[in-house]
Short mmCIF file of C-alpha atoms in Angstrom, two decimals:
data_model
loop_
_atom_site.label_atom_id
_atom_site.label_comp_id
_atom_site.label_asym_id
_atom_site.label_seq_id
_atom_site.Cartn_x
_atom_site.Cartn_y
_atom_site.Cartn_z
CA THR A 1 -65.86 27.48 -62.12
CA ALA A 2 -66.47 30.21 -59.40
CA PRO A 3 -69.44 32.54 -60.18
CA GLY A 4 -67.01 35.45 -60.66
CA GLN A 5 -65.26 33.51 -63.29
CA GLN A 6 -68.42 32.47 -65.03
CA LEU A 7 -69.60 36.14 -65.07
CA ARG A 8 -66.33 37.33 -66.67
CA ALA A 9 -66.56 34.48 -69.24
CA LEU A 10 -69.75 36.23 -70.52
CA PHE A 11 -67.59 39.21 -71.48
CA TYR A 12 -64.70 37.21 -72.85
CA ALA A 13 -62.70 38.43 -69.86
CA LEU A 14 -61.16 35.17 -68.54
CA PRO A 15 -57.36 35.44 -69.50
CA PRO A 16 -55.18 32.54 -70.86
CA GLY A 17 -53.98 31.52 -67.31
CA GLU A 18 -57.59 30.90 -66.05
CA SER A 19 -58.98 29.28 -69.31
CA SER A 20 -56.30 27.04 -70.75
CA PHE A 21 -56.74 23.23 -70.44
CA ARG A 22 -54.55 20.25 -71.59
CA THR A 23 -57.55 18.12 -72.79
CA VAL A 24 -61.18 18.70 -73.99
CA GLU A 25 -62.62 16.68 -71.12
CA GLU A 26 -61.03 19.33 -68.69
CA VAL A 27 -62.86 22.31 -70.40
CA PRO A 28 -65.85 23.48 -68.40
CA ASP A 29 -69.36 23.65 -69.98
CA TYR A 30 -69.33 27.49 -69.69
CA VAL A 31 -72.60 27.90 -71.68
CA GLU A 32 -74.64 25.63 -69.32
CA LYS A 33 -73.02 27.23 -66.22
CA SER A 34 -74.01 30.63 -67.59
CA ILE A 35 -77.77 29.89 -67.53
CA PRO A 36 -78.35 31.60 -64.04
CA PHE A 37 -76.54 34.63 -65.45
CA PHE A 38 -78.84 34.70 -68.63
CA ILE A 39 -81.82 34.70 -66.29
CA ALA A 40 -80.41 37.29 -63.99
CA PHE A 41 -79.37 39.76 -66.81
CA ILE A 42 -82.77 39.35 -68.51
CA GLY A 43 -84.35 40.40 -65.15
CA LEU A 44 -81.90 43.25 -64.93
CA GLU A 45 -82.71 44.28 -68.65
CA PHE A 46 -86.45 44.50 -67.71
CA ALA A 47 -85.80 46.65 -64.76
CA VAL A 48 -83.46 49.05 -66.55
CA SER A 49 -85.82 49.28 -69.52
CA TRP A 50 -88.68 50.23 -67.06
CA VAL A 51 -86.59 52.96 -65.42
CA GLN A 52 -85.37 54.38 -68.87
CA LYS A 53 -88.51 54.16 -70.93
CA ARG A 54 -91.31 53.13 -68.48
CA LYS A 55 -91.90 50.05 -70.59
CA LEU A 56 -90.74 46.48 -70.52
CA SER A 57 -88.01 45.38 -72.95
CA GLY A 58 -90.08 42.57 -74.48
CA ARG A 59 -93.34 40.76 -74.85
CA ILE A 60 -94.47 37.38 -73.46
CA ASN A 61 -95.47 35.80 -76.72
CA ASP A 62 -92.07 36.72 -78.38
CA GLY A 63 -89.99 35.91 -75.32
CA ILE A 64 -91.64 32.46 -74.98
CA SER A 65 -91.02 31.96 -78.75
CA SER A 66 -87.31 33.00 -78.44
CA LEU A 67 -86.71 30.67 -75.42
CA SER A 68 -88.49 27.89 -77.19
CA LEU A 69 -86.14 28.16 -80.20
CA GLY A 70 -83.16 28.25 -77.77
CA ILE A 71 -84.38 24.96 -76.21
CA LEU A 72 -85.20 23.39 -79.55
CA SER A 73 -81.69 24.31 -80.87
CA ARG A 74 -79.96 22.48 -77.96
CA LEU A 75 -82.07 19.28 -78.09
CA PRO A 76 -79.90 17.52 -80.76
CA ASP A 77 -76.87 17.95 -78.33
CA VAL A 78 -78.73 15.82 -75.90
CA LEU A 79 -78.48 13.00 -78.30
CA PHE A 80 -75.20 13.60 -80.06
CA ARG A 81 -72.00 15.14 -79.30
CA SER A 82 -71.42 18.67 -80.93
CA VAL A 83 -70.62 18.26 -84.58
CA ASP A 84 -68.28 21.22 -84.20
CA LEU A 85 -66.18 19.30 -81.80
CA ILE A 86 -66.44 15.87 -83.49
CA SER A 87 -65.24 17.11 -86.78
CA TYR A 88 -62.54 19.36 -85.26
CA ILE A 89 -61.03 16.46 -83.22
CA TYR A 90 -61.15 14.16 -86.25
CA ILE A 91 -59.06 16.60 -88.29
CA TRP A 92 -56.71 17.20 -85.38
CA ASN A 93 -56.16 13.50 -84.84
CA ASN A 94 -55.61 12.58 -88.48
CA TYR A 95 -54.43 15.56 -90.44
CA ARG A 96 -52.81 18.26 -88.11
CA LEU A 97 -49.53 19.82 -89.59
CA PHE A 98 -48.02 20.81 -86.20
CA GLU A 99 -49.17 21.39 -82.65
CA LEU A 100 -49.05 24.85 -80.97
CA PRO A 101 -48.59 24.59 -77.05
CA TRP A 102 -52.00 24.43 -75.27
CA ASP A 103 -50.70 26.48 -72.44
CA SER A 104 -49.15 29.36 -74.38
CA PRO A 105 -50.89 32.72 -74.24
CA TRP A 106 -49.97 33.27 -77.87
CA THR A 107 -51.98 30.15 -78.77
CA TRP A 108 -54.96 31.52 -76.75
CA TYR A 109 -54.91 34.91 -78.51
CA LEU A 110 -54.38 33.40 -82.01
CA THR A 111 -57.34 31.08 -81.34
CA LEU A 112 -59.45 34.14 -80.17
CA LEU A 113 -58.76 35.77 -83.55
CA GLY A 114 -59.15 32.53 -85.50
CA VAL A 115 -62.49 31.50 -84.04
CA ASP A 116 -63.82 35.03 -84.46
CA PHE A 117 -62.72 35.38 -88.03
CA ALA A 118 -64.24 31.93 -88.83
CA TYR A 119 -67.46 33.13 -87.29
CA TYR A 120 -67.33 36.27 -89.41
CA CYS A 121 -66.88 34.24 -92.59
CA PHE A 122 -69.58 31.74 -91.74
CA HIS A 123 -72.02 34.51 -90.58
CA ARG A 124 -71.56 36.51 -93.76
CA ILE A 125 -72.08 33.61 -96.10
CA SER A 126 -75.21 32.63 -94.05
CA HIS A 127 -76.71 35.88 -95.19
CA GLU A 128 -75.50 35.60 -98.85
CA VAL A 129 -76.39 32.02 -99.53
CA ASN A 130 -80.17 31.28 -99.57
CA ILE A 131 -80.10 27.68 -98.28
CA LEU A 132 -77.83 28.78 -95.33
CA TRP A 133 -80.02 31.96 -94.79
CA ALA A 134 -83.12 29.69 -94.31
CA ALA A 135 -81.40 28.19 -91.26
CA HIS A 136 -79.94 31.44 -89.93
CA GLN A 137 -83.03 33.51 -90.40
CA VAL A 138 -84.47 32.09 -87.27
CA HIS A 139 -82.21 34.30 -85.21
CA HIS A 140 -83.47 37.32 -87.03
CA SER A 141 -87.17 36.49 -87.02
CA SER A 142 -87.96 38.39 -83.71
CA GLU A 143 -89.47 41.80 -84.04
CA ASP A 144 -88.13 42.71 -80.63
CA TYR A 145 -84.44 43.24 -79.75
CA ASN A 146 -83.54 42.00 -76.25
CA LEU A 147 -81.68 39.35 -74.36
CA PHE A 148 -84.37 36.89 -75.18
CA THR A 149 -83.44 37.36 -78.86
CA ALA A 150 -79.88 36.18 -78.09
CA LEU A 151 -81.24 32.81 -77.18
CA ARG A 152 -83.20 32.50 -80.40
CA GLN A 153 -81.12 29.99 -82.36
CA SER A 154 -81.57 27.71 -85.22
CA VAL A 155 -81.53 23.94 -85.06
CA LEU A 156 -79.95 23.48 -88.46
CA GLN A 157 -77.30 26.21 -88.44
CA LYS A 158 -74.61 24.17 -86.57
CA TYR A 159 -74.58 21.53 -89.19
CA THR A 160 -72.95 23.97 -91.70
CA SER A 161 -70.98 26.24 -89.40
CA TRP A 162 -68.45 23.60 -88.39
CA ILE A 163 -66.73 23.63 -91.71
CA PHE A 164 -65.29 27.05 -91.22
CA ASN A 165 -63.56 26.08 -88.07
CA LEU A 166 -61.55 23.07 -89.58
CA PRO A 167 -58.39 24.99 -90.88
CA MET A 168 -57.55 25.81 -87.19
CA ALA A 169 -57.63 22.04 -86.41
CA LEU A 170 -54.41 21.78 -88.34
CA PHE A 171 -52.52 23.49 -85.57
CA ILE A 172 -54.54 24.60 -82.67
CA PRO A 173 -55.26 22.10 -79.89
CA PRO A 174 -59.08 21.04 -79.50
CA SER A 175 -59.03 22.07 -75.76
CA VAL A 176 -58.05 25.67 -76.71
CA PHE A 177 -60.62 25.79 -79.59
CA THR A 178 -63.37 24.52 -77.34
CA VAL A 179 -62.89 27.28 -74.88
CA HIS A 180 -63.11 30.04 -77.51
CA LEU A 181 -66.02 28.37 -79.29
CA GLN A 182 -67.92 29.03 -76.04
CA PHE A 183 -66.54 32.37 -75.16
CA ASN A 184 -67.44 33.67 -78.72
CA LEU A 185 -71.06 32.50 -78.28
CA LEU A 186 -71.28 33.78 -74.77
CA TYR A 187 -69.96 37.15 -75.68
CA GLN A 188 -72.82 37.62 -78.28
CA PHE A 189 -75.54 37.26 -75.47
CA TRP A 190 -75.14 40.63 -73.80
CA ILE A 191 -74.84 42.70 -76.99
CA HIS A 192 -78.58 41.85 -77.75
CA THR A 193 -79.95 44.79 -75.89
CA GLU A 194 -81.32 48.36 -76.29
CA VAL A 195 -80.54 49.55 -72.81
CA ILE A 196 -76.77 50.12 -73.56
CA THR A 197 -76.46 52.88 -76.16
CA ASN A 198 -72.76 53.46 -76.86
CA LEU A 199 -69.35 52.16 -75.41
CA GLY A 200 -67.10 55.04 -76.72
CA PRO A 201 -63.71 54.08 -78.05
CA LEU A 202 -64.66 50.24 -77.70
CA GLU A 203 -66.96 50.63 -80.51
CA TRP A 204 -63.91 50.80 -82.83
CA ILE A 205 -62.68 47.29 -81.91
CA LEU A 206 -65.44 45.34 -80.33
CA ASN A 207 -68.82 44.14 -81.53
CA THR A 208 -71.29 46.15 -79.26
CA PRO A 209 -74.99 46.35 -78.76
CA SER A 210 -75.07 49.46 -81.13
CA HIS A 211 -73.34 47.60 -83.96
CA HIS A 212 -75.39 44.39 -83.45
CA ARG A 213 -78.69 46.41 -83.35
CA VAL A 214 -77.81 47.37 -86.98
CA HIS A 215 -77.23 43.78 -88.01
CA HIS A 216 -80.75 42.86 -86.66
CA GLY A 217 -82.49 45.80 -88.46
CA ARG A 218 -84.66 45.37 -91.61
CA ASN A 219 -84.02 49.10 -92.61
CA PRO A 220 -82.35 49.20 -96.01
CA TYR A 221 -79.17 50.59 -94.53
CA CYS A 222 -78.90 47.73 -92.12
CA ILE A 223 -79.21 44.80 -94.59
CA ASP A 224 -76.08 42.65 -94.64
CA LYS A 225 -73.96 44.70 -92.26
CA ASN A 226 -71.90 44.01 -89.05
CA TYR A 227 -71.36 40.30 -89.32
CA GLY A 228 -68.74 40.15 -86.55
CA GLY A 229 -68.97 38.02 -83.45
CA THR A 230 -66.75 39.39 -80.68
CA LEU A 231 -64.72 41.89 -82.89
CA ILE A 232 -66.02 44.39 -85.36
CA ILE A 233 -62.55 44.79 -87.10
CA TRP A 234 -63.52 42.10 -89.65
CA ASP A 235 -66.37 44.24 -90.90
CA ARG A 236 -64.23 47.42 -90.97
CA ILE A 237 -61.54 45.53 -93.08
CA PHE A 238 -63.95 43.81 -95.61
CA GLY A 239 -66.36 46.72 -95.98
CA THR A 240 -69.47 45.37 -94.23
CA PHE A 241 -69.44 47.85 -91.40
CA GLU A 242 -72.44 50.28 -90.79
CA ALA A 243 -72.84 52.58 -87.82
CA GLU A 244 -76.14 52.88 -86.19
CA ASP A 245 -78.05 55.78 -87.56
CA ALA A 246 -81.94 56.04 -88.15
CA LYS A 247 -84.04 54.16 -85.59
CA VAL A 248 -83.73 50.47 -86.26
CA VAL A 249 -86.76 48.47 -87.01
CA TYR A 250 -86.12 44.75 -86.19
CA GLY A 251 -86.96 41.54 -87.80
CA LEU A 252 -87.08 40.10 -91.27
CA THR A 253 -87.81 42.18 -94.39
CA HIS A 254 -90.62 39.79 -94.99
CA PRO A 255 -91.83 38.66 -91.46
CA VAL A 256 -92.80 35.02 -90.83
CA ASN A 257 -95.49 36.10 -88.37
CA SER A 258 -95.60 32.98 -86.11
CA PHE A 259 -94.66 32.00 -82.64
CA ASP A 260 -94.59 28.25 -83.53
CA PRO A 261 -90.87 27.26 -83.27
CA ILE A 262 -91.36 24.46 -85.80
CA MET A 263 -92.88 26.76 -88.29
CA LEU A 264 -90.21 29.42 -87.77
CA GLN A 265 -87.57 26.63 -88.48
CA LEU A 266 -89.31 25.13 -91.56
CA ARG A 267 -91.40 27.80 -93.43
CA PRO A 268 -88.30 29.40 -95.12
CA LEU A 269 -87.19 25.97 -96.39
CA ALA A 270 -90.67 25.31 -97.91
CA HIS A 271 -90.33 28.79 -99.63
CA ILE A 272 -87.07 27.75 -101.16
CA TRP A 273 -88.62 24.45 -102.21
CA ASN A 274 -91.52 26.13 -103.95
CA THR A 275 -89.43 28.73 -105.51
CA PHE A 276 -87.01 26.04 -106.90
CA TRP A 277 -89.68 24.22 -108.64
CA ALA A 278 -91.43 27.39 -109.92
CA THR A 279 -88.19 28.86 -111.31
CA PRO A 280 -87.40 27.77 -115.03
CA GLY A 281 -83.98 26.60 -116.06
CA PHE A 282 -81.54 24.25 -114.24
CA CYS A 283 -78.94 27.01 -113.59
CA ASN A 284 -81.62 29.31 -112.22
CA LYS A 285 -82.75 26.52 -109.90
CA LEU A 286 -79.37 26.13 -108.56
CA SER A 287 -79.29 29.91 -108.05
CA VAL A 288 -82.33 29.74 -105.96
CA ILE A 289 -80.40 27.54 -103.45
CA PHE A 290 -76.85 29.04 -103.66
CA LYS A 291 -77.42 32.81 -104.42
CA GLY A 292 -78.78 35.40 -102.05
CA PRO A 293 -82.32 35.30 -100.58
CA GLY A 294 -83.19 38.30 -102.79
CA TRP A 295 -81.87 36.83 -106.06
CA GLY A 296 -84.30 36.27 -108.96
CA PRO A 297 -83.67 35.54 -112.70
CA GLY A 298 -81.88 38.66 -114.29
CA LYS A 299 -80.87 40.08 -110.90
CA PRO A 300 -77.43 40.43 -109.33
CA ARG A 301 -76.26 37.59 -106.87
CA LEU A 302 -77.62 39.41 -103.70
CA GLY A 303 -80.76 40.97 -105.37
CA LEU A 304 -81.60 44.52 -105.91
CA PRO A 305 -81.16 46.93 -103.02
CA GLU A 306 -84.09 48.93 -104.32
CA GLU A 307 -86.44 45.93 -103.74
CA ILE A 308 -85.90 45.96 -99.91
CA PRO A 309 -89.16 47.15 -98.34
CA VAL A 310 -88.95 50.75 -97.33
CA ILE A 311 -89.21 51.42 -93.50
CA THR A 312 -91.91 53.94 -92.66
CA GLY A 313 -91.64 53.86 -88.91
CA LYS A 314 -95.28 52.82 -88.61
CA GLU A 315 -94.42 49.05 -88.67
CA VAL A 316 -96.44 47.03 -86.20
CA PRO A 317 -94.91 43.79 -84.76
CA PHE A 318 -96.98 40.62 -85.08
CA ASN A 319 -98.83 40.56 -81.85
CA PRO A 320 -102.09 38.69 -81.73
CA SER A 321 -104.48 39.65 -78.81
CA VAL A 322 -104.81 36.90 -76.28
CA PRO A 323 -106.59 37.10 -72.83
CA ALA A 324 -104.31 37.97 -69.73
CA TYR A 325 -105.14 34.50 -68.17
CA LEU A 326 -103.74 32.73 -71.32
CA ASN A 327 -100.43 34.66 -71.04
CA CYS A 328 -100.17 33.63 -67.39
CA TYR A 329 -101.04 29.95 -68.29
CA ALA A 330 -98.34 29.96 -70.97
CA VAL A 331 -95.64 31.53 -68.67
CA VAL A 332 -96.52 28.90 -65.87
CA HIS A 333 -96.37 25.99 -68.18
CA PHE A 334 -93.31 27.08 -70.00
CA ALA A 335 -91.59 27.23 -66.67
CA VAL A 336 -92.53 23.68 -65.96
CA ILE A 337 -90.96 22.62 -69.40
CA LEU A 338 -87.93 24.58 -68.61
CA ASP A 339 -87.61 22.59 -65.34
CA LEU A 340 -88.14 19.30 -67.22
CA TYR A 341 -85.63 20.22 -69.82
CA THR A 342 -83.02 21.25 -67.24
CA GLU A 343 -83.65 17.98 -65.33
CA LEU A 344 -83.07 16.11 -68.67
CA LEU A 345 -79.72 17.86 -69.21
CA GLY A 346 -78.57 16.78 -65.65
CA THR A 347 -79.57 13.19 -65.97
CA VAL A 348 -79.34 12.22 -69.74
CA THR A 349 -76.29 9.78 -69.09
CA MET A 350 -78.38 7.80 -66.74
CA LEU A 351 -81.51 7.48 -69.01
CA SER A 352 -82.30 4.91 -71.66
CA GLN A 353 -82.40 6.21 -75.28
CA GLY A 354 -86.16 5.48 -75.37
CA THR A 355 -86.83 7.75 -72.30
CA VAL A 356 -84.65 10.56 -73.75
CA LEU A 357 -86.49 10.46 -77.04
CA LEU A 358 -89.86 10.43 -75.31
CA ARG A 359 -88.75 13.50 -73.10
CA ILE A 360 -87.47 15.34 -76.19
CA GLY A 361 -90.72 14.52 -78.05
CA PHE A 362 -92.75 15.87 -75.20
CA ILE A 363 -90.75 19.09 -74.95
CA ILE A 364 -91.21 19.63 -78.71
CA LEU A 365 -94.94 19.07 -78.61
CA SER A 366 -95.13 21.54 -75.70
CA LEU A 367 -93.11 24.37 -77.30
CA THR A 368 -95.32 23.96 -80.50
CA SER A 369 -98.59 24.08 -78.44
CA PHE A 370 -97.44 27.31 -76.55
CA GLY A 371 -96.64 28.82 -79.87
CA LEU A 372 -100.05 28.14 -81.30
CA LEU A 373 -101.65 29.31 -78.08
CA MET A 374 -99.82 32.68 -78.32
CA GLU A 375 -101.11 32.96 -81.96
CA ASN A 376 -104.62 32.34 -80.69
CA ARG A 377 -105.16 29.55 -83.11
CA PRO A 378 -108.69 28.12 -83.03
CA LYS A 379 -107.43 24.42 -82.67
CA ALA A 380 -104.58 25.36 -80.14
CA GLY A 381 -106.83 24.49 -77.16
CA ILE A 382 -107.47 20.94 -78.50
CA LEU A 383 -103.66 20.38 -78.94
CA GLU A 384 -103.06 21.71 -75.30
CA ILE A 385 -105.58 19.31 -73.85
CA ILE A 386 -103.88 16.33 -75.64
CA ARG A 387 -100.53 17.67 -74.40
CA CYS A 388 -101.72 17.94 -70.77
CA LEU A 389 -103.20 14.40 -70.97
CA VAL A 390 -99.93 12.98 -72.40
CA PHE A 391 -98.03 14.76 -69.55
CA VAL A 392 -100.15 13.21 -66.75
CA GLY A 393 -99.77 9.80 -68.42
CA VAL A 394 -95.92 9.83 -68.93
CA TYR A 395 -95.33 11.66 -65.50
CA LYS A 396 -97.39 9.04 -63.72
CA HIS A 397 -95.30 6.24 -65.28
CA GLY A 398 -92.02 7.93 -64.30
CA TYR A 399 -90.92 8.84 -67.88
CA LEU A 400 -90.78 12.55 -66.85
CA ARG A 401 -89.14 13.91 -63.76
CA SER A 402 -88.99 17.41 -62.16
CA GLN A 403 -85.81 18.66 -60.49
CA PHE A 404 -88.02 19.43 -57.49
CA SER A 405 -89.69 16.30 -56.31
CA SER A 406 -92.03 18.28 -54.07
CA LEU A 407 -93.70 19.86 -57.10
CA GLY A 408 -94.78 16.44 -58.55
CA TYR A 409 -98.29 16.67 -57.29
CA ALA A 410 -98.74 20.27 -58.25
CA TYR A 411 -97.63 19.50 -61.75
CA GLU A 412 -100.28 16.80 -62.14
CA VAL A 413 -102.85 19.15 -60.88
#
C-alpha cells in the first residue's frame, strides 16, 4: 500500500473501496507496514511534548520495557499463524450459516461494528476475570502514558481473545474480518498519548486519547472504565463510560516494579497460583481464578471499591538510578536487537526451524538482560557479558544476520 494509505489505516480512514479483498492472502499486513509510522509518531510526540511542557513524554527504561514487551508479544507469530485467523477460518469453512458479499460496503461497516463490539466484550471480561487480567495487566503495567505504551502487549492475551470473534465467522468473510482486526488494533496506537487533550464532538462517538487515559488510570474513578477499542459508544450503552476528570495517575493499583519483560508477564500468574493454594475451600479457589482481581472470600465479584488504593498525587514511578552511559548502552544494543528482529521477520520463510528458534531465544535473552540492566540488578552485568559472548559466537557462525551487512563488523566490536 502507498504511504498515504498506510497513514490513513492508522486512523481507520481507509474506506471500503480501498480495503476490501476477495481472499485473506490479498490482505496487506497493515501492522507490519505501519512500523515506520510508529517510529515517526513517537518522535513527533517527543517533540510536541517538549514544546508543550519542556519535558520528554517518556523515560528510557520504561520505553525499552514497552518495546521489549511489544517484540515479545509478536514472537509466537513468527512460528505459528495467528490463532485469531486459524480459528476464524476453521469456523467459516465448516460452520458458516450464510455468506455476506466481501465487496459490499454494508459488509465492511457491519464488520467494523462487529469487531469493535467483540473487542469491547473481550476487553471488559479481561478486567473482570482474574486469570484473563493476569495476561492483560501487562498492557497496564507502565507508569508512563505515551505511544510506547501502545506497543506494550501481552504474549498470552491473544490465546483467549479469539473466542469473541467466532460468531462473526458464521457470516462475515475472513478477508473482511482480517482487515478490521488490523484496523481496530492500529487505531488504538495513536490514542496512547497525553499531547492530544480533547477532540470536541468526536469524544461522543470515538475512543479518544482523553477516554483512554482514564482507562489506563489507577485513580479510583478510572478503574474498570472505557473499554472501547475504536468506538466509545459501547461504554456509553453498557454503563462503563467515565469522562476524564482529576489528573490521571497511570499504572497498576499494585505496581509490579520491574522492567524485565518475562517478570512482567509471569509475576501476576505466580500471584494467582499462590493465592489459589492459600485460599480455603474449593469454590473459593475457583473464585480466585474466575472472579475479579480484587475479589476475596466474603467480597463481591469485583472486590470492594473502597479497597482500591487512594491516589495522593505524590506517587513516584519505579525509576532506579542508573549511570547515563548505561542508558546509552541499552539504547544502542536495543537498536541492534530491533534490527535483528526485523531481519528475522523478513526472512523467516527461508530459515530452518532450528535457526528461527535460536534467533528467538537470543532475542528473549537480550530483552531480559536489558530489563535487568535498567533495574540496576547486581548480577545483570554477568548476564550481559554472557549475552554478548553468545552473540559473537552465533553471529560468526551465520545464525544471526543484520539487515545491513556493512554493520557486521561494528556489531561484533
